Short mmCIF file of C-alpha atoms in Angstrom, two decimals:
data_model
loop_
_atom_site.label_atom_id
_atom_site.label_comp_id
_atom_site.label_asym_id
_atom_site.label_seq_id
_atom_site.Cartn_x
_atom_site.Cartn_y
_atom_site.Cartn_z
CA MET G 174 5.44 42.39 -52.66
CA SER G 175 5.84 42.33 -56.45
CA LEU G 176 8.37 40.15 -58.25
CA VAL G 177 10.38 43.29 -59.06
CA ASP G 178 10.48 44.26 -55.38
CA GLY G 179 11.49 40.68 -54.54
CA ALA G 180 14.20 40.82 -57.21
CA VAL G 181 15.58 44.05 -55.75
CA GLU G 182 15.72 42.62 -52.21
CA GLU G 183 17.15 39.28 -53.31
CA THR G 184 19.78 41.01 -55.45
CA LEU G 185 20.77 43.12 -52.44
CA ARG G 186 21.05 39.97 -50.31
CA TYR G 187 22.77 37.84 -52.94
CA GLU G 188 25.21 40.41 -54.39
CA GLY G 189 24.98 43.47 -52.16
CA PRO G 190 26.75 46.75 -52.91
CA VAL G 191 28.95 46.62 -49.79
CA GLU G 192 30.95 43.45 -49.15
CA ASN G 193 32.55 44.39 -45.82
CA ALA G 194 31.64 46.89 -43.14
CA THR G 195 34.24 49.50 -42.28
CA PHE G 196 36.93 48.50 -39.76
CA ARG G 197 35.75 48.05 -36.16
CA TYR G 198 37.19 47.17 -32.75
CA ALA G 199 35.57 44.79 -30.26
CA ALA G 200 33.90 46.81 -27.50
CA GLU G 201 34.10 43.88 -25.08
CA PRO G 202 35.54 40.36 -24.93
CA LEU G 203 33.50 37.82 -26.86
CA GLU G 204 33.69 34.43 -28.53
CA ILE G 205 32.54 33.70 -32.08
CA ALA G 206 32.57 30.15 -33.45
CA GLY G 207 34.97 29.04 -30.71
CA ARG G 208 37.43 31.87 -31.29
CA ALA G 209 38.15 34.36 -28.50
CA ILE G 210 38.15 38.04 -29.37
CA ALA G 211 39.54 40.41 -26.75
CA GLU G 212 38.28 43.90 -26.06
CA GLY G 213 40.01 46.26 -28.47
CA ASP G 214 40.85 43.56 -31.04
CA PRO G 215 40.27 44.65 -34.64
CA VAL G 216 37.35 42.92 -36.35
CA MET G 217 36.06 42.92 -39.90
CA ILE G 218 32.39 42.32 -40.54
CA CYS G 219 31.72 40.57 -43.85
CA LEU G 220 28.17 41.62 -44.70
CA SER G 221 28.07 39.49 -47.83
CA ALA G 222 28.94 36.35 -45.83
CA ALA G 223 26.24 37.12 -43.27
CA ASP G 224 23.71 37.38 -46.10
CA ARG G 225 24.67 33.83 -47.15
CA ASP G 226 24.04 32.39 -43.66
CA ALA G 227 22.20 29.08 -44.10
CA SER G 228 20.62 29.40 -40.63
CA ARG G 229 18.82 32.54 -41.85
CA TYR G 230 18.33 31.86 -45.58
CA PRO G 231 17.60 28.31 -46.75
CA ALA G 232 19.77 27.44 -49.78
CA PRO G 233 21.58 30.79 -49.45
CA ASP G 234 23.67 30.34 -52.60
CA ARG G 235 20.54 30.06 -54.74
CA PHE G 236 19.14 33.29 -56.22
CA ASP G 237 15.37 33.27 -55.56
CA ILE G 238 13.30 36.43 -56.01
CA ARG G 239 10.35 34.76 -54.25
CA ARG G 240 12.25 34.17 -50.99
CA ASP G 241 11.75 36.35 -47.91
CA SER G 242 14.99 38.36 -48.07
CA ARG G 243 13.99 40.80 -45.35
CA GLY G 244 16.67 41.40 -42.76
CA HIS G 245 19.60 41.24 -45.16
CA LEU G 246 22.59 43.43 -44.35
CA ALA G 247 23.20 45.00 -47.77
CA PHE G 248 22.61 48.45 -46.26
CA GLY G 249 24.18 47.73 -42.88
CA HIS G 250 22.37 47.56 -39.54
CA GLY G 251 21.57 49.66 -36.49
CA ILE G 252 23.25 53.07 -36.19
CA HIS G 253 25.29 52.25 -39.30
CA TYR G 254 22.22 51.62 -41.47
CA CYS G 255 22.38 53.48 -44.79
CA LEU G 256 20.21 56.60 -44.83
CA GLY G 257 19.86 56.26 -48.61
CA ALA G 258 18.44 52.72 -48.51
CA PRO G 259 14.81 53.70 -49.28
CA LEU G 260 15.93 55.84 -52.23
CA ALA G 261 18.22 53.08 -53.54
CA ARG G 262 15.33 50.59 -53.40
CA LEU G 263 13.03 53.03 -55.18
CA GLU G 264 15.62 53.76 -57.88
CA ALA G 265 16.36 50.05 -58.45
CA GLY G 266 12.67 49.13 -58.72
CA THR G 267 11.98 52.04 -61.07
CA ALA G 268 14.98 51.18 -63.25
CA ILE G 269 14.04 47.51 -63.50
CA ARG G 270 10.39 48.26 -64.31
CA SER G 271 11.41 50.79 -66.97
CA LEU G 272 13.99 48.45 -68.49
CA LEU G 273 11.59 45.49 -68.63
CA GLY G 274 8.87 47.73 -70.06
CA ARG G 275 11.14 48.90 -72.87
CA ALA G 276 13.04 45.65 -73.49
CA PRO G 277 10.81 42.78 -72.30
CA ALA G 278 12.93 40.14 -74.08
CA LEU G 279 16.18 41.27 -72.41
CA THR G 280 18.46 38.33 -71.50
CA LEU G 281 22.02 37.80 -70.35
CA ASP G 282 24.41 37.29 -73.25
CA GLY G 283 27.14 34.95 -72.08
CA PRO G 284 28.99 35.09 -68.76
CA THR G 285 27.45 37.19 -66.02
CA GLY G 286 29.90 40.05 -66.44
CA GLU G 287 32.98 41.40 -64.77
CA TRP G 288 33.09 42.78 -61.23
CA LEU G 289 34.99 45.93 -60.29
CA PRO G 290 37.79 45.17 -57.81
CA GLY G 291 37.42 46.40 -54.25
CA MET G 292 36.99 45.40 -50.62
CA LEU G 293 34.26 47.88 -49.73
CA ILE G 294 31.98 49.08 -52.54
CA ARG G 295 31.01 46.56 -55.21
CA GLY G 296 29.63 46.80 -58.71
CA VAL G 297 29.87 45.35 -62.17
CA ARG G 298 32.21 46.72 -64.81
CA SER G 299 30.26 45.00 -67.59
CA LEU G 300 27.11 42.92 -67.95
CA PRO G 301 26.55 41.68 -71.51
CA VAL G 302 22.86 41.56 -72.47
CA ARG G 303 20.83 41.10 -75.64
CA TRP G 304 17.25 41.89 -76.66
#
């Protein structure tokens, strides 16, 4: 895996495009972290929190493009897995390679930008850079 591919996967894990899965209901009674959830109770799955799970990713709050980020939930999981995930990965890798090829000295210019508000889809409103 190239550093660009690692950067794409780590970015998806670290700051994925979808923060929370759509609303669900428990299909059966279960217990999570000592809390009982009854069948039919509403549940919200926070994908971004799962991708910061220290039992899966050592030092999960550190951005590391060399880490093994496979298994992250940025595109969901199981029957809810995003059909466009391979295309999104291809587009991101192509964009990064093109950008670095054209502006190899590109750096962040100040704070890391401003996020768009939202509970489902995420993205940046601005990301100041200089080259």
